[in-house]
Coordinates of C-alpha atoms (C1' of nucleotides) in Angstrom, one line a residue:
Chain A
M753 CA -23.1 -12.5 -19.8
V754 CA -25.9 -11.7 -19.4
K755 CA -26.1 -7.9 -19.0
R756 CA -28.7 -6.2 -19.5
G757 CA -29.8 -2.7 -20.6
Y758 CA -31.6 -0.7 -17.1
H759 CA -31.0 -3.5 -15.4
H760 CA -27.3 -5.2 -14.9
G761 CA -27.9 -8.3 -13.5
N762 CA -25.5 -9.4 -11.5
L763 CA -23.9 -6.0 -10.8
R764 CA -23.0 -6.9 -7.1
E765 CA -20.2 -9.3 -8.2
A766 CA -19.3 -8.2 -11.3
L767 CA -18.2 -4.9 -8.5
V768 CA -16.1 -7.4 -6.5
A769 CA -14.8 -8.4 -10.4
G770 CA -13.8 -4.3 -10.9
C771 CA -12.2 -3.8 -8.0
L772 CA -9.7 -7.0 -8.1
S773 CA -8.4 -6.0 -11.3
L774 CA -7.4 -2.9 -10.5
I775 CA -5.9 -3.7 -7.2
E776 CA -4.7 -6.4 -8.9
K777 CA -2.8 -3.9 -11.7
R778 CA -2.8 -1.0 -9.7
G779 CA -2.2 -1.8 -5.6
P780 CA -4.8 -1.1 -3.2
T781 CA -3.9 2.2 -4.3
G782 CA -4.9 2.8 -7.3
F783 CA -8.4 0.6 -6.3
T784 CA -11.0 3.9 -7.3
L785 CA -15.0 3.2 -6.5
S786 CA -15.7 5.6 -9.6
E787 CA -13.7 3.4 -12.0
A788 CA -14.9 0.0 -10.5
A789 CA -18.8 1.1 -11.6
R790 CA -16.8 2.7 -14.7
E791 CA -16.2 -1.0 -15.4
A792 CA -19.3 -2.6 -14.6
G793 CA -21.1 -0.5 -17.3
V794 CA -23.0 1.4 -14.3
T795 CA -23.1 4.7 -12.7
P796 CA -20.9 5.6 -10.1
A797 CA -24.3 6.0 -7.3
A798 CA -25.3 2.3 -8.2
V799 CA -22.7 1.4 -5.8
Y800 CA -24.6 2.2 -3.3
R801 CA -27.8 -0.4 -4.0
H802 CA -24.5 -2.6 -3.5
F803 CA -22.3 -1.5 -0.7
E804 CA -21.8 0.4 2.1
G805 CA -19.3 2.4 0.0
R806 CA -15.4 2.1 -1.5
E807 CA -14.1 0.6 1.9
D808 CA -17.4 -2.2 1.9
L809 CA -16.7 -2.8 -1.3
I810 CA -12.6 -3.8 -0.3
A811 CA -14.0 -6.2 2.1
E812 CA -16.2 -7.7 0.2
A813 CA -13.4 -8.8 -1.9
A814 CA -10.8 -9.9 0.6
F815 CA -13.9 -11.6 2.4
Q816 CA -14.2 -13.6 -0.7
G817 CA -10.5 -13.8 -1.4
Y818 CA -10.5 -15.5 2.6
E819 CA -13.0 -17.8 1.6
I820 CA -10.8 -19.2 -1.4
F821 CA -7.6 -19.0 0.5
A822 CA -9.3 -21.4 4.0
D823 CA -11.0 -23.7 1.9
L824 CA -7.5 -23.7 -0.5
M825 CA -5.7 -24.4 3.0
E826 CA -7.6 -27.1 4.2
E827 CA -7.3 -28.9 1.0
A828 CA -3.7 -28.8 1.7
Y829 CA -3.7 -30.3 4.7
A830 CA -5.9 -32.3 4.3
D831 CA -6.4 -33.6 7.9
G832 CA -2.6 -34.9 7.8
K833 CA -2.8 -37.0 4.6
P834 CA -0.4 -38.8 3.9
T835 CA 1.9 -38.0 6.6
D836 CA 1.7 -35.5 8.9
L837 CA 4.7 -33.4 7.6
A838 CA 4.3 -34.0 4.1
A839 CA 1.0 -31.9 5.3
F840 CA 1.7 -29.3 6.7
E841 CA 5.2 -29.0 4.1
A842 CA 1.3 -28.8 1.4
T843 CA 0.0 -26.0 3.9
G844 CA 3.4 -23.4 2.8
R845 CA 2.8 -24.6 -0.7
A846 CA -0.6 -23.6 -0.5
Y847 CA 0.5 -20.0 0.2
L848 CA 2.0 -19.2 -2.7
S849 CA 0.2 -20.3 -5.0
F850 CA -2.8 -19.1 -4.0
A851 CA -0.4 -15.6 -4.2
N852 CA -0.4 -16.9 -7.6
A853 CA -3.4 -17.9 -9.1
Y854 CA -5.4 -14.8 -6.5
P855 CA -3.3 -11.7 -7.0
G856 CA -5.8 -9.4 -6.9
H857 CA -7.7 -11.1 -3.8
Y858 CA -4.3 -11.5 -2.2
V859 CA -3.8 -8.2 -2.1
A860 CA -7.3 -6.9 -0.4
M861 CA -6.6 -9.1 1.5
F862 CA -3.1 -8.3 3.2
E863 CA -1.9 -5.0 1.3
S864 CA -5.5 -2.8 1.1
G865 CA -5.0 -1.8 5.2
V866 CA -9.0 -3.7 5.6
S867 CA -8.9 -4.8 9.0
I868 CA -9.8 -8.3 10.1
Q869 CA -12.0 -7.3 13.0
R870 CA -14.2 -5.3 10.2
S871 CA -16.9 -7.9 10.8
P872 CA -17.8 -11.3 12.8
A873 CA -17.4 -12.5 9.0
L874 CA -14.5 -12.0 7.9
H875 CA -12.8 -12.5 10.8
A876 CA -14.1 -15.9 11.3
V877 CA -12.9 -17.0 8.0
A878 CA -9.4 -15.6 8.1
T879 CA -8.9 -17.4 11.9
R880 CA -10.6 -20.5 8.9
A881 CA -8.3 -20.4 7.5
M882 CA -5.0 -20.0 9.5
G883 CA -6.3 -22.8 11.4
A884 CA -5.4 -25.3 8.9
L885 CA -2.1 -23.7 9.2
E886 CA -2.3 -24.5 12.9
R887 CA -3.5 -27.8 13.1
A888 CA -0.7 -28.4 10.6
A889 CA 1.5 -27.5 12.6
V890 CA 0.2 -29.2 15.9
A891 CA 0.1 -32.2 14.2
L892 CA 3.6 -32.6 13.2
S893 CA 4.7 -30.8 16.0
E894 CA 3.9 -34.3 18.1
H895 CA 6.7 -36.3 16.2
I896 CA 9.2 -33.2 18.1
P897 CA 10.6 -34.8 21.2
A898 CA 8.2 -33.3 24.3
E899 CA 10.7 -31.7 25.9
K900 CA 12.7 -29.8 23.1
R901 CA 9.3 -29.5 21.5
P902 CA 9.0 -26.1 20.8
P903 CA 5.4 -24.1 21.0
P904 CA 3.1 -25.3 17.5
Q905 CA 2.0 -21.8 16.8
M906 CA 5.7 -20.3 16.3
F907 CA 5.8 -23.2 13.0
A908 CA 3.2 -21.8 11.4
A909 CA 4.8 -18.2 12.1
H910 CA 7.7 -18.8 10.9
I911 CA 6.0 -20.5 7.8
W912 CA 3.6 -17.8 7.4
A913 CA 5.8 -15.1 7.6
L914 CA 8.6 -17.1 5.6
S915 CA 5.7 -17.7 3.1
H916 CA 4.5 -14.3 3.1
G917 CA 8.1 -12.4 2.4
V918 CA 8.6 -14.9 -0.6
V919 CA 5.3 -13.7 -1.7
E920 CA 5.8 -10.1 -1.1
L921 CA 9.7 -9.5 -1.5
F922 CA 10.3 -12.3 -4.7
S923 CA 6.8 -13.2 -6.1
R924 CA 5.1 -9.9 -7.2
G925 CA 6.7 -7.4 -9.5
S926 CA 7.6 -4.4 -6.7
P927 CA 10.8 -3.4 -5.8
G928 CA 14.5 -4.3 -7.2
T929 CA 12.9 -7.7 -7.8
K930 CA 15.9 -9.0 -9.9
S931 CA 15.0 -12.5 -8.5
P932 CA 17.5 -14.3 -8.4
F933 CA 15.2 -18.1 -7.7
P934 CA 11.9 -18.3 -8.7
P935 CA 9.6 -18.3 -5.3
E936 CA 8.3 -21.7 -5.5
D937 CA 12.1 -23.1 -5.3
L938 CA 12.9 -20.8 -2.9
L939 CA 10.6 -21.0 -0.8
E940 CA 10.8 -25.3 -0.8
S941 CA 13.8 -24.9 0.0
G942 CA 13.7 -22.2 3.3
I943 CA 11.6 -24.5 4.2
G944 CA 13.2 -27.9 3.7
I945 CA 15.9 -26.4 6.0
Y946 CA 13.5 -25.0 8.2
L947 CA 12.0 -28.9 9.2
R948 CA 15.7 -30.3 8.9
G949 CA 16.3 -27.3 11.6
L950 CA 13.7 -28.8 13.9
G951 CA 14.6 -32.2 13.3
L952 CA 11.9 -33.7 11.3
V953 CA 13.6 -34.3 8.2
A954 CA 16.9 -36.7 8.2
P955 CA 19.9 -34.5 8.3
D956 CA 21.5 -36.2 5.1
E957 CA 18.4 -36.1 1.8
Chain B
M435 CA 15.0 25.1 14.9
V436 CA 16.2 28.0 13.4
K437 CA 12.9 28.5 11.3
R438 CA 12.3 32.0 10.0
G439 CA 10.2 33.9 8.4
Y440 CA 10.2 33.8 4.9
H441 CA 12.6 31.8 4.6
H442 CA 12.6 28.5 5.9
G443 CA 16.1 27.5 6.6
N444 CA 16.2 24.6 5.4
L445 CA 13.1 22.9 4.1
R446 CA 14.1 20.2 2.3
E447 CA 14.8 18.1 5.0
A448 CA 11.3 19.6 6.4
L449 CA 9.5 17.9 3.6
V450 CA 11.4 14.9 3.8
A451 CA 10.7 14.6 7.9
G452 CA 7.3 15.4 6.7
C453 CA 6.9 12.6 4.3
L454 CA 7.6 9.9 6.9
S455 CA 5.4 10.9 9.2
L456 CA 2.9 11.1 7.4
I457 CA 3.7 8.0 5.2
E458 CA 4.2 6.3 9.3
K459 CA 1.1 7.2 10.5
R460 CA -1.4 6.5 7.5
G461 CA 0.8 4.3 5.0
P462 CA 2.1 5.3 1.5
T463 CA -1.6 6.2 0.6
G464 CA -2.3 8.9 3.0
F465 CA 0.9 11.3 2.3
T466 CA -0.2 14.3 0.3
L467 CA 2.4 16.5 -0.9
S468 CA -0.1 18.9 0.3
E469 CA 0.5 17.7 4.0
A470 CA 3.9 17.8 3.7
A471 CA 3.9 21.5 2.7
R472 CA 1.5 22.4 5.5
E473 CA 3.4 20.6 7.8
A474 CA 6.8 22.2 7.1
G475 CA 4.1 25.2 7.6
V476 CA 4.8 25.6 3.9
T477 CA 2.5 26.2 0.5
P478 CA 2.2 23.1 -1.5
A479 CA 4.2 25.3 -4.6
A480 CA 7.5 26.0 -2.7
V481 CA 7.7 22.3 -3.1
Y482 CA 8.6 22.3 -6.0
R483 CA 11.9 24.3 -5.7
H484 CA 13.5 21.4 -4.0
F485 CA 12.0 18.2 -5.5
E486 CA 9.6 17.2 -9.1
G487 CA 7.1 16.3 -7.6
R488 CA 4.9 14.3 -5.1
E489 CA 7.4 10.5 -6.4
D490 CA 10.5 12.8 -6.2
L491 CA 9.7 13.6 -2.9
I492 CA 8.9 10.0 -1.4
A493 CA 11.9 8.3 -3.8
E494 CA 14.7 11.2 -1.2
A495 CA 12.5 9.4 1.8
A496 CA 13.1 6.0 -0.2
F497 CA 17.0 6.7 -0.3
Q498 CA 17.9 8.6 3.2
G499 CA 16.1 5.4 4.5
Y500 CA 18.3 2.7 2.0
E501 CA 21.6 4.9 3.7
I502 CA 20.5 4.1 7.6
F503 CA 19.7 0.8 6.4
A504 CA 22.7 0.0 4.6
D505 CA 25.3 1.9 7.0
L506 CA 23.2 -0.4 10.2
M507 CA 23.6 -3.9 7.9
E508 CA 26.8 -3.1 7.5
E509 CA 27.3 -2.6 11.1
A510 CA 26.1 -5.8 12.1
Y511 CA 27.8 -7.9 9.5
A512 CA 31.7 -6.4 10.5
D513 CA 33.3 -8.3 8.6
G514 CA 31.7 -11.8 9.5
K515 CA 32.9 -10.2 13.7
P516 CA 33.5 -12.3 15.9
T517 CA 31.9 -15.6 13.9
D518 CA 30.3 -16.0 10.8
L519 CA 27.7 -17.5 12.1
A520 CA 27.0 -14.5 14.6
A521 CA 27.7 -12.2 12.1
F522 CA 25.4 -13.4 9.9
E523 CA 22.1 -13.7 12.9
A524 CA 23.4 -10.1 13.5
T525 CA 21.7 -9.2 9.5
G526 CA 18.4 -10.8 10.4
R527 CA 18.4 -8.8 13.4
A528 CA 19.8 -5.9 12.3
Y529 CA 15.8 -5.9 9.5
L530 CA 14.1 -5.8 12.3
S531 CA 15.6 -3.5 14.3
F532 CA 15.6 -0.7 11.4
A533 CA 12.1 -1.4 10.4
N534 CA 11.2 -0.7 14.0
A535 CA 13.1 2.4 14.5
Y536 CA 13.0 3.8 11.3
P537 CA 9.1 2.7 10.6
G538 CA 8.7 5.5 8.2
H539 CA 12.0 5.0 6.1
Y540 CA 10.7 1.7 5.5
V541 CA 7.0 1.5 4.5
A542 CA 8.8 4.5 1.8
M543 CA 11.3 2.0 0.5
F544 CA 9.4 -1.5 1.0
E545 CA 5.6 -0.3 0.0
S546 CA 5.7 2.6 -1.0
G547 CA 5.9 1.4 -4.9
V548 CA 9.1 3.5 -5.0
S549 CA 11.2 1.7 -7.8
I550 CA 14.4 1.2 -7.0
Q551 CA 15.6 1.3 -10.6
R552 CA 14.3 5.0 -10.5
S553 CA 17.8 6.4 -9.7
P554 CA 21.0 5.1 -10.5
A555 CA 21.5 6.5 -7.1
L556 CA 18.8 4.8 -5.1
H557 CA 19.9 1.1 -7.0
A558 CA 23.8 1.4 -5.8
V559 CA 22.7 3.0 -2.4
A560 CA 19.7 -0.7 -2.3
T561 CA 22.6 -2.6 -3.5
R562 CA 25.0 -1.6 -0.5
A563 CA 22.5 -2.3 2.1
M564 CA 21.8 -6.1 0.3
G565 CA 25.9 -6.6 -0.5
A566 CA 26.0 -6.9 3.3
L567 CA 23.7 -9.7 3.9
E568 CA 25.3 -11.6 0.2
R569 CA 28.6 -11.3 1.7
A570 CA 27.4 -12.3 5.2
A571 CA 25.2 -15.2 3.9
V572 CA 29.1 -15.8 1.1
A573 CA 31.3 -16.7 3.9
L574 CA 28.5 -18.6 6.0
S575 CA 28.6 -21.0 3.2
E576 CA 32.3 -21.8 3.4
H577 CA 31.6 -23.7 6.4
I578 CA 29.4 -26.2 4.8
P579 CA 30.6 -29.5 3.4
A580 CA 31.1 -28.4 -0.5
E581 CA 29.5 -30.8 -1.6
K582 CA 25.9 -30.2 0.1
R583 CA 26.0 -26.3 -0.1
P584 CA 23.0 -24.2 -1.8
P585 CA 24.2 -21.1 -3.1
P586 CA 24.3 -18.3 -0.3
Q587 CA 22.0 -16.4 -1.8
M588 CA 19.7 -18.7 -0.9
F589 CA 20.5 -17.9 2.2
A590 CA 20.3 -14.3 1.6
A591 CA 17.0 -14.7 0.0
H592 CA 15.1 -16.9 2.9
I593 CA 17.1 -14.4 6.1
W594 CA 15.6 -12.1 4.3
A595 CA 12.3 -13.1 3.0
L596 CA 11.4 -14.2 6.6
S597 CA 12.4 -10.6 8.1
H598 CA 10.5 -9.3 5.8
G599 CA 7.7 -11.8 6.5
V600 CA 8.1 -10.9 10.2
V601 CA 7.8 -7.3 10.4
E602 CA 4.3 -7.0 7.6
L603 CA 2.9 -9.9 9.3
F604 CA 3.8 -8.8 13.4
S605 CA 5.6 -6.1 13.2
R606 CA 3.0 -4.3 12.5
G607 CA 0.3 -3.0 13.2
S608 CA -1.9 -4.2 10.1
P609 CA -4.2 -6.8 9.4
G610 CA -5.3 -9.1 12.5
T611 CA -2.2 -9.1 14.4
K612 CA -2.6 -10.8 17.2
S613 CA 0.5 -11.7 17.4
P614 CA 1.4 -15.0 19.2
F615 CA 5.3 -13.9 20.3
P616 CA 7.6 -10.3 20.2
P617 CA 8.2 -10.3 17.0
E618 CA 11.9 -10.7 18.3
D619 CA 11.7 -13.4 19.5
L620 CA 10.0 -14.9 16.5
L621 CA 12.6 -13.9 14.1
E622 CA 15.3 -15.1 16.5
S623 CA 13.9 -18.5 16.9
G624 CA 13.8 -18.6 13.2
I625 CA 16.8 -17.8 12.7
G626 CA 18.0 -20.4 14.9
I627 CA 15.7 -23.7 13.8
Y628 CA 16.9 -22.6 10.1
L629 CA 20.7 -22.5 10.7
R630 CA 20.3 -26.0 12.4
G631 CA 18.7 -26.8 9.4
L632 CA 22.1 -26.3 7.8
G633 CA 24.1 -27.3 9.9
L634 CA 25.4 -24.0 11.2
V635 CA 24.5 -24.9 14.5
A636 CA 24.8 -28.3 16.8
P637 CA 21.0 -29.8 16.8
D638 CA 21.1 -29.9 20.7
E639 CA 21.3 -27.0 21.6
Chain C
dT1329 C1' 30.4 50.5 5.1
dG1330 C1' 27.2 51.4 1.7
dT1331 C1' 24.7 50.3 -1.9
dA1332 C1' 22.9 48.4 -6.9
dC1333 C1' 22.0 44.6 -8.4
dA1334 C1' 21.5 39.4 -8.9
dT1335 C1' 19.4 35.3 -7.4
dC1336 C1' 17.3 32.9 -4.4
dA1337 C1' 13.4 30.6 -1.6
dG1338 C1' 9.0 31.5 -0.7
dT1339 C1' 3.2 33.7 -1.5
dG1340 C1' -1.1 32.7 -3.3
dA1341 C1' -4.5 33.1 -6.5
dA1342 C1' -5.6 30.4 -10.0
dC1343 C1' -6.8 26.2 -13.2
dG1344 C1' -8.8 21.3 -14.5
dC1345 C1' -9.9 17.2 -12.4
dG1346 C1' -11.3 13.2 -10.3
dC1347 C1' -13.6 11.8 -6.5
dG1348 C1' -16.8 9.9 -3.2
dT1349 C1' -20.8 11.1 -2.2
dT1350 C1' -26.2 12.3 -2.2
dC1351 C1' -30.4 13.1 -4.4
dA1352 C1' -35.0 13.1 -6.5
dC1353 C1' -36.1 10.5 -10.0
dT1354 C1' -37.5 6.7 -13.9
dG1355 C1' -37.3 2.2 -16.3
dA1356 C1' -37.7 -2.9 -15.7
dT1357 C1' -38.8 -6.6 -12.7
dG1358 C1' -42.1 -8.8 -9.8
dT1359 C1' -46.8 -10.2 -7.7
dA1360 C1' -51.4 -10.1 -6.7
dC1361 C1' -56.2 -10.2 -8.5
Chain D
dT1395 C1' -54.9 -13.1 -19.6
dG1396 C1' -54.7 -8.8 -18.4
dT1397 C1' -54.0 -5.0 -15.3
dA1398 C1' -52.6 -2.2 -11.0
dC1399 C1' -49.2 -1.5 -7.7
dA1400 C1' -45.1 -1.5 -5.3
dT1401 C1' -40.8 -2.7 -5.4
dC1402 C1' -36.2 -3.0 -7.0
dA1403 C1' -31.9 -1.5 -9.3
dG1404 C1' -30.7 1.8 -11.8
dT1405 C1' -30.6 7.1 -13.5
dG1406 C1' -27.8 12.1 -14.1
dA1407 C1' -27.1 15.9 -12.2
dA1408 C1' -25.1 18.2 -8.8
dC1409 C1' -22.6 19.0 -4.5
dG1410 C1' -18.4 20.2 -1.9
dC1411 C1' -13.6 18.2 -1.6
dG1412 C1' -8.4 18.8 -1.2
dC1413 C1' -5.4 17.3 -4.4
dG1414 C1' -0.7 18.2 -8.0
dT1415 C1' 0.9 21.5 -10.7
dT1416 C1' 1.5 26.7 -13.0
dC1417 C1' 2.2 30.8 -12.9
dA1418 C1' 3.5 36.0 -12.1
dC1419 C1' 5.2 37.6 -8.0
dT1420 C1' 7.6 39.7 -3.8
dG1421 C1' 10.3 39.1 -0.2
dA1422 C1' 15.2 37.9 2.0
dT1423 C1' 19.8 37.1 0.8
dG1424 C1' 24.1 37.4 -1.0
dT1425 C1' 27.7 39.6 -3.0
dA1426 C1' 30.5 42.9 -6.8
dC1427 C1' 32.5 47.4 -6.5

DNA sequence: TGTACATCAGTGAACGCGCGTTCACTGATGTAC
DNA sequence: TGTACATCAGTGAACGCGCGTTCACTGATGTAC
């Protein structure tokens, strides 16, 4: 920690970090520009040296989240290694583990109300993240006989929705949350059954 | 509309209605006790004749939502008529159509941060709603050979998660939302593939 | 039917609060010569 | 190496705002006799 007297050193990142931890603790509502500043040991006015305002700070947090997320997704996909099937499953799991490992980023991205259209850069990185999942779906779909092959974007959407639902309902302490099963198992088994339904996994095992 | 002078007539319900429409328009964050009062043509202080405060108002809105939801789910389940399979599918669809038809309630229930444990009444009605889905899952599970039968709560959780994910990601104008498919189709096809994976639907059709 | 009175459901003024944002400022840092 | 100066990154006071909540109050309604 090289925080020194008058000049902070790296206020920009400190503010993002504060934003993330507040958002994680209290939800996107509970985040306050003033409080993030306070947490960084700085006057609220100082924030305006680095961001246009409250919204802009959250958007930056979301942006950084998407970058991490995109990296993780691409790493999970790994160009379809070892098999298209395994790679596809891995992207689904990557979604959940991202949500677990970066809860603040996750909330900033998906629950803060920040539009993906807010800036071209944000849009680009979000597209990159989803691109990995879509590529996985396309590769996988080629294992299905062409005449009974649903559009690959549909797989991607199904898996995305299932993962998001598991995260929102069972992985975070929101509503009733007497999670009957660990979220990992729930997602794993859900994806398994789903892939069987597509005829991509043997019905016996 | 029998709203008369000094006495409102039915302020309690008018406040709930105002709360719902605000929540629907602006999200759970954008809801203000004062504004709900204003919308009902009444002083903020008047709210305290009927509710303990802001939180309490939202909780009432959520409660009413759960009641509608529970009714819809039970109706969709219809004691397993005409078949266990059809009834199960119908409860999944009911989730989505509830979210469409009652967006304000939906947000109050699932995104406002109101805990289901807030009051016994709230907890009871939420349990009733989920009960329909669970009963549908139990009935359905009996069509699967006992030795390869996963726990029925797991189906219920999968379908719930998928439905919730579809709603959050593709049915409401939140993040990127260039929904590639209509949400109804997405959910329908997702459930279809899933049930095939369970061996409950013939793999050909 | 009329009157007295209790109860109920609102008012409106006031409070303290923390927010986001602006502004002129100043202390610290970096650079040219 | 030393000095002058531009630039940068903070301060702190101030602003107007709308919020949730409280309080003593008052107008409207319902009821007993």
